[in-house]
PDB file of C-alpha atoms in Angstrom:
ATOM      1  CA  MET Y  27     -80.907  19.102-163.949  1.00  0.00           C
ATOM      2  CA  ILE Y  28     -82.493  20.033-160.611  1.00  0.00           C
ATOM      3  CA  ARG Y  29     -85.670  22.108-160.841  1.00  0.00           C
ATOM      4  CA  ILE Y  30     -86.586  24.160-157.761  1.00  0.00           C
ATOM      5  CA  VAL Y  31     -90.226  24.656-156.785  1.00  0.00           C
ATOM      6  CA  THR Y  32     -91.590  26.861-154.017  1.00  0.00           C
ATOM      7  CA  ASP Y  33     -94.967  28.286-153.063  1.00  0.00           C
ATOM      8  CA  SER Y  34     -96.206  31.853-153.297  1.00  0.00           C
ATOM      9  CA  THR Y  35     -95.640  32.570-149.606  1.00  0.00           C
ATOM     10  CA  SER Y  36     -91.943  32.804-150.475  1.00  0.00           C
ATOM     11  CA  ASP Y  37     -92.917  36.235-151.829  1.00  0.00           C
ATOM     12  CA  LEU Y  38     -90.468  36.069-154.712  1.00  0.00           C
ATOM     13  CA  SER Y  39     -91.433  38.492-157.444  1.00  0.00           C
ATOM     14  CA  HIS Y  40     -92.246  37.040-160.866  1.00  0.00           C
ATOM     15  CA  GLN Y  41     -89.087  38.676-162.200  1.00  0.00           C
ATOM     16  CA  ARG Y  42     -86.873  37.262-159.466  1.00  0.00           C
ATOM     17  CA  ALA Y  43     -88.350  33.768-159.780  1.00  0.00           C
ATOM     18  CA  ALA Y  44     -87.670  33.854-163.524  1.00  0.00           C
ATOM     19  CA  GLN Y  45     -84.074  35.009-162.933  1.00  0.00           C
ATOM     20  CA  LEU Y  46     -83.499  32.156-160.504  1.00  0.00           C
ATOM     21  CA  GLY Y  47     -85.296  29.573-162.634  1.00  0.00           C
ATOM     22  CA  VAL Y  48     -87.729  28.810-159.808  1.00  0.00           C
ATOM     23  CA  GLU Y  49     -91.301  27.556-160.266  1.00  0.00           C
ATOM     24  CA  VAL Y  50     -93.780  29.256-157.891  1.00  0.00           C
ATOM     25  CA  VAL Y  51     -97.055  27.477-157.044  1.00  0.00           C
ATOM     26  CA  PRO Y  52     -99.724  29.829-155.632  1.00  0.00           C
ATOM     27  CA  LEU Y  53    -101.840  29.462-152.526  1.00  0.00           C
ATOM     28  CA  THR Y  54    -105.366  30.902-152.722  1.00  0.00           C
ATOM     29  CA  VAL Y  55    -106.877  33.914-150.963  1.00  0.00           C
ATOM     30  CA  HIS Y  56    -110.650  34.109-150.403  1.00  0.00           C
ATOM     31  CA  PHE Y  57    -112.636  37.305-149.821  1.00  0.00           C
ATOM     32  CA  GLY Y  58    -115.942  36.031-148.509  1.00  0.00           C
ATOM     33  CA  GLU Y  59    -117.484  32.893-149.978  1.00  0.00           C
ATOM     34  CA  ASN Y  60    -117.549  33.849-153.653  1.00  0.00           C
ATOM     35  CA  GLU Y  61    -114.216  35.471-154.455  1.00  0.00           C
ATOM     36  CA  ALA Y  62    -111.061  33.367-154.753  1.00  0.00           C
ATOM     37  CA  TYR Y  63    -107.732  34.625-156.047  1.00  0.00           C
ATOM     38  CA  ARG Y  64    -104.494  32.772-156.659  1.00  0.00           C
ATOM     39  CA  ASP Y  65    -101.835  34.595-154.667  1.00  0.00           C
ATOM     40  CA  GLY Y  66     -99.708  36.722-156.980  1.00  0.00           C
ATOM     41  CA  VAL Y  67    -101.519  35.445-160.092  1.00  0.00           C
ATOM     42  CA  ASP Y  68    -105.105  36.692-160.038  1.00  0.00           C
ATOM     43  CA  ILE Y  69    -104.455  39.596-157.668  1.00  0.00           C
ATOM     44  CA  THR Y  70    -101.429  41.845-157.312  1.00  0.00           C
ATOM     45  CA  ASN Y  71    -100.039  42.856-153.946  1.00  0.00           C
ATOM     46  CA  GLY Y  72    -101.237  46.417-154.479  1.00  0.00           C
ATOM     47  CA  GLU Y  73    -104.745  45.248-155.304  1.00  0.00           C
ATOM     48  CA  PHE Y  74    -104.752  42.959-152.288  1.00  0.00           C
ATOM     49  CA  TYR Y  75    -103.775  45.637-149.784  1.00  0.00           C
ATOM     50  CA  ALA Y  76    -106.359  48.018-151.258  1.00  0.00           C
ATOM     51  CA  ARG Y  77    -109.018  45.332-150.750  1.00  0.00           C
ATOM     52  CA  LEU Y  78    -107.718  44.528-147.274  1.00  0.00           C
ATOM     53  CA  SER Y  79    -108.007  48.154-146.146  1.00  0.00           C
ATOM     54  CA  ARG Y  80    -111.724  48.098-146.993  1.00  0.00           C
ATOM     55  CA  ALA Y  81    -112.473  44.630-145.629  1.00  0.00           C
ATOM     56  CA  GLU Y  82    -114.760  44.265-142.629  1.00  0.00           C
ATOM     57  CA  ALA Y  83    -113.529  40.716-142.074  1.00  0.00           C
ATOM     58  CA  LEU Y  84    -110.167  39.185-142.852  1.00  0.00           C
ATOM     59  CA  PRO Y  85    -109.835  37.155-146.041  1.00  0.00           C
ATOM     60  CA  THR Y  86    -109.000  33.489-145.601  1.00  0.00           C
ATOM     61  CA  THR Y  87    -106.223  31.516-147.247  1.00  0.00           C
ATOM     62  CA  ALA Y  88    -106.096  27.969-148.634  1.00  0.00           C
ATOM     63  CA  GLN Y  89    -103.171  25.602-149.075  1.00  0.00           C
ATOM     64  CA  VAL Y  90    -101.995  24.190-152.382  1.00  0.00           C
ATOM     65  CA  PRO Y  91    -103.864  20.883-152.968  1.00  0.00           C
ATOM     66  CA  PRO Y  92    -101.910  17.692-153.754  1.00  0.00           C
ATOM     67  CA  GLU Y  93    -103.276  17.451-157.300  1.00  0.00           C
ATOM     68  CA  THR Y  94    -101.741  20.814-158.190  1.00  0.00           C
ATOM     69  CA  PHE Y  95     -98.330  19.546-157.118  1.00  0.00           C
ATOM     70  CA  VAL Y  96     -98.885  16.261-158.969  1.00  0.00           C
ATOM     71  CA  HIS Y  97     -99.370  18.162-162.248  1.00  0.00           C
ATOM     72  CA  CYS Y  98     -96.373  20.393-161.503  1.00  0.00           C
ATOM     73  CA  PHE Y  99     -94.036  17.542-160.560  1.00  0.00           C
ATOM     74  CA  GLU Y 100     -95.106  15.393-163.523  1.00  0.00           C
ATOM     75  CA  ARG Y 101     -94.397  18.244-165.927  1.00  0.00           C
ATOM     76  CA  LEU Y 102     -90.991  19.062-164.426  1.00  0.00           C
ATOM     77  CA  THR Y 103     -89.773  15.448-164.275  1.00  0.00           C
ATOM     78  CA  ALA Y 104     -91.075  14.466-167.716  1.00  0.00           C
ATOM     79  CA  ASN Y 105     -87.684  15.022-169.351  1.00  0.00           C
ATOM     80  CA  GLY Y 106     -85.682  13.343-166.624  1.00  0.00           C
ATOM     81  CA  ASP Y 107     -85.112  16.370-164.399  1.00  0.00           C
ATOM     82  CA  GLN Y 108     -85.151  16.126-160.617  1.00  0.00           C
ATOM     83  CA  VAL Y 109     -87.243  18.396-158.382  1.00  0.00           C
ATOM     84  CA  LEU Y 110     -86.466  20.123-155.094  1.00  0.00           C
ATOM     85  CA  GLY Y 111     -89.517  21.589-153.358  1.00  0.00           C
ATOM     86  CA  ILE Y 112     -89.016  24.291-150.701  1.00  0.00           C
ATOM     87  CA  PHE Y 113     -92.159  25.255-148.817  1.00  0.00           C
ATOM     88  CA  ILE Y 114     -93.896  27.234-146.099  1.00  0.00           C
ATOM     89  CA  SER Y 115     -93.734  25.899-142.547  1.00  0.00           C
ATOM     90  CA  SER Y 116     -95.858  22.788-142.103  1.00  0.00           C
ATOM     91  CA  ALA Y 117     -97.094  24.288-138.819  1.00  0.00           C
ATOM     92  CA  MET Y 118     -98.687  27.175-140.755  1.00  0.00           C
ATOM     93  CA  SER Y 119    -100.084  25.415-143.814  1.00  0.00           C
ATOM     94  CA  GLY Y 120    -100.836  21.980-145.235  1.00  0.00           C
ATOM     95  CA  THR Y 121     -98.959  22.943-148.422  1.00  0.00           C
ATOM     96  CA  TYR Y 122     -95.840  20.992-147.422  1.00  0.00           C
ATOM     97  CA  GLN Y 123     -97.919  17.885-146.714  1.00  0.00           C
ATOM     98  CA  SER Y 124     -99.627  18.250-150.090  1.00  0.00           C
ATOM     99  CA  ALA Y 125     -96.203  18.314-151.730  1.00  0.00           C
ATOM    100  CA  CYS Y 126     -95.173  15.162-149.839  1.00  0.00           C
ATOM    101  CA  ILE Y 127     -98.292  13.351-151.041  1.00  0.00           C
ATOM    102  CA  ALA Y 128     -97.609  14.437-154.625  1.00  0.00           C
ATOM    103  CA  ARG Y 129     -93.957  13.394-154.390  1.00  0.00           C
ATOM    104  CA  ASP Y 130     -94.947   9.877-153.349  1.00  0.00           C
ATOM    105  CA  ILE Y 131     -97.463   9.663-156.203  1.00  0.00           C
ATOM    106  CA  VAL Y 132     -95.141  10.958-158.927  1.00  0.00           C
ATOM    107  CA  ASP Y 133     -91.560   9.889-158.129  1.00  0.00           C
ATOM    108  CA  GLY Y 134     -90.283   9.454-154.578  1.00  0.00           C
ATOM    109  CA  GLU Y 135     -86.681   8.999-155.714  1.00  0.00           C
ATOM    110  CA  ASN Y 136     -86.251  12.078-157.893  1.00  0.00           C
ATOM    111  CA  ILE Y 137     -88.295  14.596-155.902  1.00  0.00           C
ATOM    112  CA  ALA Y 138     -87.214  15.983-152.526  1.00  0.00           C
ATOM    113  CA  VAL Y 139     -89.261  18.368-150.384  1.00  0.00           C
ATOM    114  CA  VAL Y 140     -88.075  20.601-147.536  1.00  0.00           C
ATOM    115  CA  ASP Y 141     -90.142  22.014-144.677  1.00  0.00           C
ATOM    116  CA  THR Y 142     -88.381  25.312-144.014  1.00  0.00           C
ATOM    117  CA  GLN Y 143     -90.328  26.067-140.809  1.00  0.00           C
ATOM    118  CA  THR Y 144     -90.594  29.677-141.978  1.00  0.00           C
ATOM    119  CA  VAL Y 145     -92.522  31.889-144.394  1.00  0.00           C
ATOM    120  CA  THR Y 146     -92.450  35.058-146.542  1.00  0.00           C
ATOM    121  CA  PHE Y 147     -88.990  36.585-146.974  1.00  0.00           C
ATOM    122  CA  GLY Y 148     -87.553  33.932-144.616  1.00  0.00           C
ATOM    123  CA  LEU Y 149     -88.760  31.260-147.039  1.00  0.00           C
ATOM    124  CA  GLY Y 150     -87.561  33.366-149.958  1.00  0.00           C
ATOM    125  CA  LEU Y 151     -84.138  33.513-148.307  1.00  0.00           C
ATOM    126  CA  VAL Y 152     -83.943  29.713-148.233  1.00  0.00           C
ATOM    127  CA  VAL Y 153     -84.945  29.571-151.905  1.00  0.00           C
ATOM    128  CA  GLU Y 154     -82.305  32.154-152.863  1.00  0.00           C
ATOM    129  CA  THR Y 155     -79.668  30.137-151.016  1.00  0.00           C
ATOM    130  CA  ALA Y 156     -80.865  26.890-152.598  1.00  0.00           C
ATOM    131  CA  CYS Y 157     -80.270  28.385-156.023  1.00  0.00           C
ATOM    132  CA  LEU Y 158     -76.708  29.326-155.081  1.00  0.00           C
ATOM    133  CA  LEU Y 159     -76.055  25.789-153.870  1.00  0.00           C
ATOM    134  CA  ARG Y 160     -77.730  24.259-156.933  1.00  0.00           C
ATOM    135  CA  ASP Y 161     -75.399  26.254-159.148  1.00  0.00           C
ATOM    136  CA  GLN Y 162     -72.417  24.841-157.230  1.00  0.00           C
ATOM    137  CA  GLY Y 163     -73.351  21.398-158.509  1.00  0.00           C
ATOM    138  CA  LEU Y 164     -74.724  19.720-155.383  1.00  0.00           C
ATOM    139  CA  SER Y 165     -76.790  16.578-155.869  1.00  0.00           C
ATOM    140  CA  LEU Y 166     -80.482  16.493-154.990  1.00  0.00           C
ATOM    141  CA  GLU Y 167     -79.778  14.579-151.781  1.00  0.00           C
ATOM    142  CA  GLU Y 168     -76.982  16.963-150.827  1.00  0.00           C
ATOM    143  CA  LEU Y 169     -79.150  19.991-151.536  1.00  0.00           C
ATOM    144  CA  ALA Y 170     -82.072  18.736-149.472  1.00  0.00           C
ATOM    145  CA  GLY Y 171     -79.829  17.866-146.543  1.00  0.00           C
ATOM    146  CA  ARG Y 172     -78.035  21.200-146.638  1.00  0.00           C
ATOM    147  CA  LEU Y 173     -81.310  23.137-146.773  1.00  0.00           C
ATOM    148  CA  GLU Y 174     -82.785  21.228-143.870  1.00  0.00           C
ATOM    149  CA  GLU Y 175     -79.721  22.202-141.846  1.00  0.00           C
ATOM    150  CA  LEU Y 176     -79.876  25.818-142.991  1.00  0.00           C
ATOM    151  CA  SER Y 177     -83.608  26.038-142.255  1.00  0.00           C
ATOM    152  CA  ARG Y 178     -82.813  25.460-138.579  1.00  0.00           C
ATOM    153  CA  ARG Y 179     -80.610  28.560-138.705  1.00  0.00           C
ATOM    154  CA  VAL Y 180     -83.096  30.933-140.367  1.00  0.00           C
ATOM    155  CA  ARG Y 181     -84.342  33.830-138.267  1.00  0.00           C
ATOM    156  CA  LEU Y 182     -86.992  36.372-139.232  1.00  0.00           C
ATOM    157  CA  LEU Y 183     -87.588  39.535-137.201  1.00  0.00           C
ATOM    158  CA  ALA Y 184     -90.101  42.186-138.198  1.00  0.00           C
ATOM    159  CA  VAL Y 185     -91.813  45.284-136.833  1.00  0.00           C
ATOM    160  CA  VAL Y 186     -95.581  45.329-137.409  1.00  0.00           C
ATOM    161  CA  ASP Y 187     -97.057  48.774-138.056  1.00  0.00           C
ATOM    162  CA  THR Y 188    -100.626  48.206-136.882  1.00  0.00           C
ATOM    163  CA  LEU Y 189    -102.463  45.947-134.456  1.00  0.00           C
ATOM    164  CA  LYS Y 190    -105.679  46.138-136.508  1.00  0.00           C
ATOM    165  CA  TYR Y 191    -105.220  42.935-138.485  1.00  0.00           C
ATOM    166  CA  LEU Y 192    -103.865  40.913-135.581  1.00  0.00           C
ATOM    167  CA  LYS Y 193    -107.053  41.931-133.742  1.00  0.00           C
ATOM    168  CA  MET Y 194    -109.284  41.033-136.715  1.00  0.00           C
ATOM    169  CA  GLY Y 195    -107.607  37.635-136.921  1.00  0.00           C
ATOM    170  CA  GLY Y 196    -108.164  36.981-133.232  1.00  0.00           C
ATOM    171  CA  ARG Y 197    -104.432  37.001-132.426  1.00  0.00           C
ATOM    172  CA  ILE Y 198    -104.920  39.772-129.831  1.00  0.00           C
ATOM    173  CA  SER Y 199    -107.948  41.105-127.952  1.00  0.00           C
ATOM    174  CA  GLY Y 200    -109.849  44.249-128.870  1.00  0.00           C
ATOM    175  CA  ALA Y 201    -108.841  45.856-125.572  1.00  0.00           C
ATOM    176  CA  THR Y 202    -105.163  45.127-126.203  1.00  0.00           C
ATOM    177  CA  ALA Y 203    -105.426  46.566-129.711  1.00  0.00           C
ATOM    178  CA  MET Y 204    -107.167  49.706-128.440  1.00  0.00           C
ATOM    179  CA  VAL Y 205    -104.613  50.353-125.695  1.00  0.00           C
ATOM    180  CA  GLY Y 206    -101.756  49.548-128.037  1.00  0.00           C
ATOM    181  CA  GLY Y 207    -103.149  51.932-130.637  1.00  0.00           C
ATOM    182  CA  ILE Y 208    -103.486  54.750-128.124  1.00  0.00           C
ATOM    183  CA  LEU Y 209     -99.945  54.261-126.854  1.00  0.00           C
ATOM    184  CA  GLY Y 210     -98.493  53.690-130.316  1.00  0.00           C
ATOM    185  CA  ILE Y 211     -97.311  50.198-129.377  1.00  0.00           C
ATOM    186  CA  THR Y 212     -96.521  47.749-132.146  1.00  0.00           C
ATOM    187  CA  PRO Y 213     -95.248  44.178-131.796  1.00  0.00           C
ATOM    188  CA  ILE Y 214     -91.962  42.743-132.991  1.00  0.00           C
ATOM    189  CA  ILE Y 215     -92.616  39.307-134.418  1.00  0.00           C
ATOM    190  CA  SER Y 216     -90.452  36.299-135.150  1.00  0.00           C
ATOM    191  CA  ILE Y 217     -90.974  32.637-136.064  1.00  0.00           C
ATOM    192  CA  GLU Y 218     -90.417  29.889-133.518  1.00  0.00           C
ATOM    193  CA  ASN Y 219     -91.173  26.208-134.036  1.00  0.00           C
ATOM    194  CA  GLY Y 220     -92.659  27.102-137.393  1.00  0.00           C
ATOM    195  CA  LEU Y 221     -95.204  29.597-136.023  1.00  0.00           C
ATOM    196  CA  VAL Y 222     -95.352  33.389-135.833  1.00  0.00           C
ATOM    197  CA  VAL Y 223     -94.795  34.671-132.292  1.00  0.00           C
ATOM    198  CA  SER Y 224     -94.428  38.064-130.644  1.00  0.00           C
ATOM    199  CA  VAL Y 225     -90.955  38.499-129.139  1.00  0.00           C
ATOM    200  CA  GLY Y 226     -91.199  42.129-128.054  1.00  0.00           C
ATOM    201  CA  LYS Y 227     -92.944  45.450-128.471  1.00  0.00           C
ATOM    202  CA  SER Y 228     -91.945  48.986-129.270  1.00  0.00           C
ATOM    203  CA  ARG Y 229     -93.410  52.434-129.603  1.00  0.00           C
ATOM    204  CA  GLY Y 230     -92.655  53.141-133.224  1.00  0.00           C
ATOM    205  CA  ARG Y 231     -90.544  51.698-135.997  1.00  0.00           C
ATOM    206  CA  LYS Y 232     -87.101  52.957-135.001  1.00  0.00           C
ATOM    207  CA  PRO Y 233     -87.362  51.609-131.426  1.00  0.00           C
ATOM    208  CA  GLY Y 234     -88.408  48.345-133.049  1.00  0.00           C
ATOM    209  CA  PHE Y 235     -85.220  48.369-135.104  1.00  0.00           C
ATOM    210  CA  GLN Y 236     -83.270  49.070-131.913  1.00  0.00           C
ATOM    211  CA  PHE Y 237     -84.888  46.018-130.289  1.00  0.00           C
ATOM    212  CA  ILE Y 238     -83.854  43.860-133.257  1.00  0.00           C
ATOM    213  CA  GLU Y 239     -80.337  45.305-133.220  1.00  0.00           C
ATOM    214  CA  LYS Y 240     -79.999  44.348-129.543  1.00  0.00           C
ATOM    215  CA  TRP Y 241     -81.256  40.860-130.449  1.00  0.00           C
ATOM    216  CA  LEU Y 242     -78.545  40.570-133.095  1.00  0.00           C
ATOM    217  CA  ASP Y 243     -75.868  41.802-130.681  1.00  0.00           C
ATOM    218  CA  GLU Y 244     -76.835  39.684-127.703  1.00  0.00           C
ATOM    219  CA  LYS Y 245     -78.540  36.560-129.073  1.00  0.00           C
ATOM    220  CA  GLU Y 246     -78.040  35.572-132.700  1.00  0.00           C
ATOM    221  CA  ALA Y 247     -75.674  37.396-135.028  1.00  0.00           C
ATOM    222  CA  ILE Y 248     -75.992  37.457-138.823  1.00  0.00           C
ATOM    223  CA  ASP Y 249     -73.918  35.135-140.998  1.00  0.00           C
ATOM    224  CA  THR Y 250     -72.974  37.571-143.760  1.00  0.00           C
ATOM    225  CA  SER Y 251     -71.331  34.828-145.822  1.00  0.00           C
ATOM    226  CA  LEU Y 252     -74.891  33.841-146.783  1.00  0.00           C
ATOM    227  CA  PRO Y 253     -77.687  36.003-148.249  1.00  0.00           C
ATOM    228  CA  VAL Y 254     -79.830  38.293-146.077  1.00  0.00           C
ATOM    229  CA  SER Y 255     -83.382  39.232-147.024  1.00  0.00           C
ATOM    230  CA  PHE Y 256     -85.506  42.270-146.196  1.00  0.00           C
ATOM    231  CA  GLY Y 257     -89.259  42.482-146.593  1.00  0.00           C
ATOM    232  CA  HIS Y 258     -92.169  44.902-146.386  1.00  0.00           C
ATOM    233  CA  SER Y 259     -95.946  44.797-146.616  1.00  0.00           C
ATOM    234  CA  ASN Y 260     -96.990  47.563-149.010  1.00  0.00           C
ATOM    235  CA  ALA Y 261     -94.412  49.927-147.472  1.00  0.00           C
ATOM    236  CA  PRO Y 262     -91.254  50.047-149.595  1.00  0.00           C
ATOM    237  CA  GLU Y 263     -90.045  53.177-147.821  1.00  0.00           C
ATOM    238  CA  ALA Y 264     -90.166  51.289-144.513  1.00  0.00           C
ATOM    239  CA  MET Y 265     -88.017  48.514-145.973  1.00  0.00           C
ATOM    240  CA  GLU Y 266     -85.523  51.062-147.307  1.00  0.00           C
ATOM    241  CA  GLU Y 267     -85.327  52.528-143.802  1.00  0.00           C
ATOM    242  CA  CYS Y 268     -84.801  49.042-142.385  1.00  0.00           C
ATOM    243  CA  MET Y 269     -82.063  48.208-144.892  1.00  0.00           C
ATOM    244  CA  ALA Y 270     -80.275  51.479-144.153  1.00  0.00           C
ATOM    245  CA  TYR Y 271     -80.529  50.968-140.389  1.00  0.00           C
ATOM    246  CA  PHE Y 272     -78.995  47.489-140.541  1.00  0.00           C
ATOM    247  CA  ALA Y 273     -76.448  48.224-143.280  1.00  0.00           C
ATOM    248  CA  HIS Y 274     -73.576  47.930-140.794  1.00  0.00           C
ATOM    249  CA  LYS Y 275     -74.839  44.488-139.766  1.00  0.00           C
ATOM    250  CA  THR Y 276     -75.271  43.147-143.297  1.00  0.00           C
ATOM    251  CA  ALA Y 277     -72.146  44.536-144.988  1.00  0.00           C
ATOM    252  CA  GLY Y 278     -70.709  42.000-147.418  1.00  0.00           C
ATOM    253  CA  ALA Y 279     -73.867  39.880-147.653  1.00  0.00           C
ATOM    254  CA  GLN Y 280     -76.012  39.434-150.750  1.00  0.00           C
ATOM    255  CA  LEU Y 281     -79.206  41.409-150.019  1.00  0.00           C
ATOM    256  CA  CYS Y 282     -82.588  40.163-151.231  1.00  0.00           C
ATOM    257  CA  PRO Y 283     -85.526  42.626-151.009  1.00  0.00           C
ATOM    258  CA  SER Y 284     -89.057  41.222-150.917  1.00  0.00           C
ATOM    259  CA  ASP Y 285     -92.653  42.431-151.048  1.00  0.00           C
ATOM    260  CA  ILE Y 286     -94.867  40.552-148.567  1.00  0.00           C
ATOM    261  CA  GLY Y 287     -97.837  39.122-150.435  1.00  0.00           C
ATOM    262  CA  ALA Y 288    -101.447  38.373-149.688  1.00  0.00           C
ATOM    263  CA  VAL Y 289    -101.133  35.283-147.497  1.00  0.00           C
ATOM    264  CA  VAL Y 290     -98.875  36.773-144.820  1.00  0.00           C
ATOM    265  CA  GLY Y 291    -100.224  40.279-145.465  1.00  0.00           C
ATOM    266  CA  THR Y 292    -103.646  39.050-144.368  1.00  0.00           C
ATOM    267  CA  HIS Y 293    -102.341  38.743-140.819  1.00  0.00           C
ATOM    268  CA  VAL Y 294     -99.753  41.513-140.449  1.00  0.00           C
ATOM    269  CA  GLY Y 295    -101.478  44.156-142.574  1.00  0.00           C
ATOM    270  CA  PRO Y 296     -99.643  46.959-144.377  1.00  0.00           C
ATOM    271  CA  GLY Y 297     -96.611  48.780-143.023  1.00  0.00           C
ATOM    272  CA  ALA Y 298     -94.622  45.836-141.625  1.00  0.00           C
ATOM    273  CA  THR Y 299     -90.924  45.501-142.342  1.00  0.00           C
ATOM    274  CA  GLY Y 300     -87.990  43.436-141.149  1.00  0.00           C
ATOM    275  CA  LEU Y 301     -85.157  41.127-142.088  1.00  0.00           C
ATOM    276  CA  ALA Y 302     -84.393  37.418-142.319  1.00  0.00           C
ATOM    277  CA  TYR Y 303     -80.965  35.875-142.036  1.00  0.00           C
ATOM    278  CA  PHE Y 304     -78.977  32.779-141.166  1.00  0.00           C
ATOM    279  CA  VAL Y 305     -77.565  32.676-137.647  1.00  0.00           C
ATOM    280  CA  LYS Y 306     -73.789  32.868-137.542  1.00  0.00           C
ATOM    281  CA  GLN Y 307     -72.271  29.665-136.244  1.00  0.00           C
ATOM    282  CA  PRO Y 308     -69.683  29.789-133.407  1.00  0.00           C
TER     283      PRO Y 308
END
């Protein structure tokens, strides 16, 4: 049997992870020096965003240490099962490297790890697809190879509602945030080479959706034979609006909604929404 492990930045709900039979290992969020919370375990998303709205400085996040993965992998392989680990981009976190270290300590032959080069509902999308492939009877080697190929085709596009948290995190200047706030400008973000980048800007959510729609039409269309995920940061109504707007683009695909958790929410703040998908091949 192949056991699938991911980290909490996949933003799978506890219920969905249980349905899929996926083990979720949490990263840690720190408010100041004395408060540490395991993402999705010690603090709910609602509690996190309430704390974030009152914070004068951004919380910090910490990767999963190798010893945590060692304990996890030892437990899952104890009865002869194999393990497939699917993790946050190695360019964003040392979590993937921790998993590699643990794999080599525990069992290099029966544990495979994949660097998805993405995060949040993009990572969750890869996990959802891995479970579909696992259930088709692929071997561990076949699964890992297929997911590495699919990870190169994952795209995530999202409209960020506020510049406040990008400013607090030093991603943009105070002057840019002030002007953007006055003009109602919000960025459209994506992930390139494993890192979050700004690919455009809009004045409001709907123009942001229009930007993404043009991207889908002119650059990289959706492969609806594979799942498509939608996500939001403490704004379910925004995600519903996003899903409705792109319904004509995602018809026939399995849709996977997601609630962006504390790690990514630290940087984008509340109100963000978007979609992740696999690029349609020619």
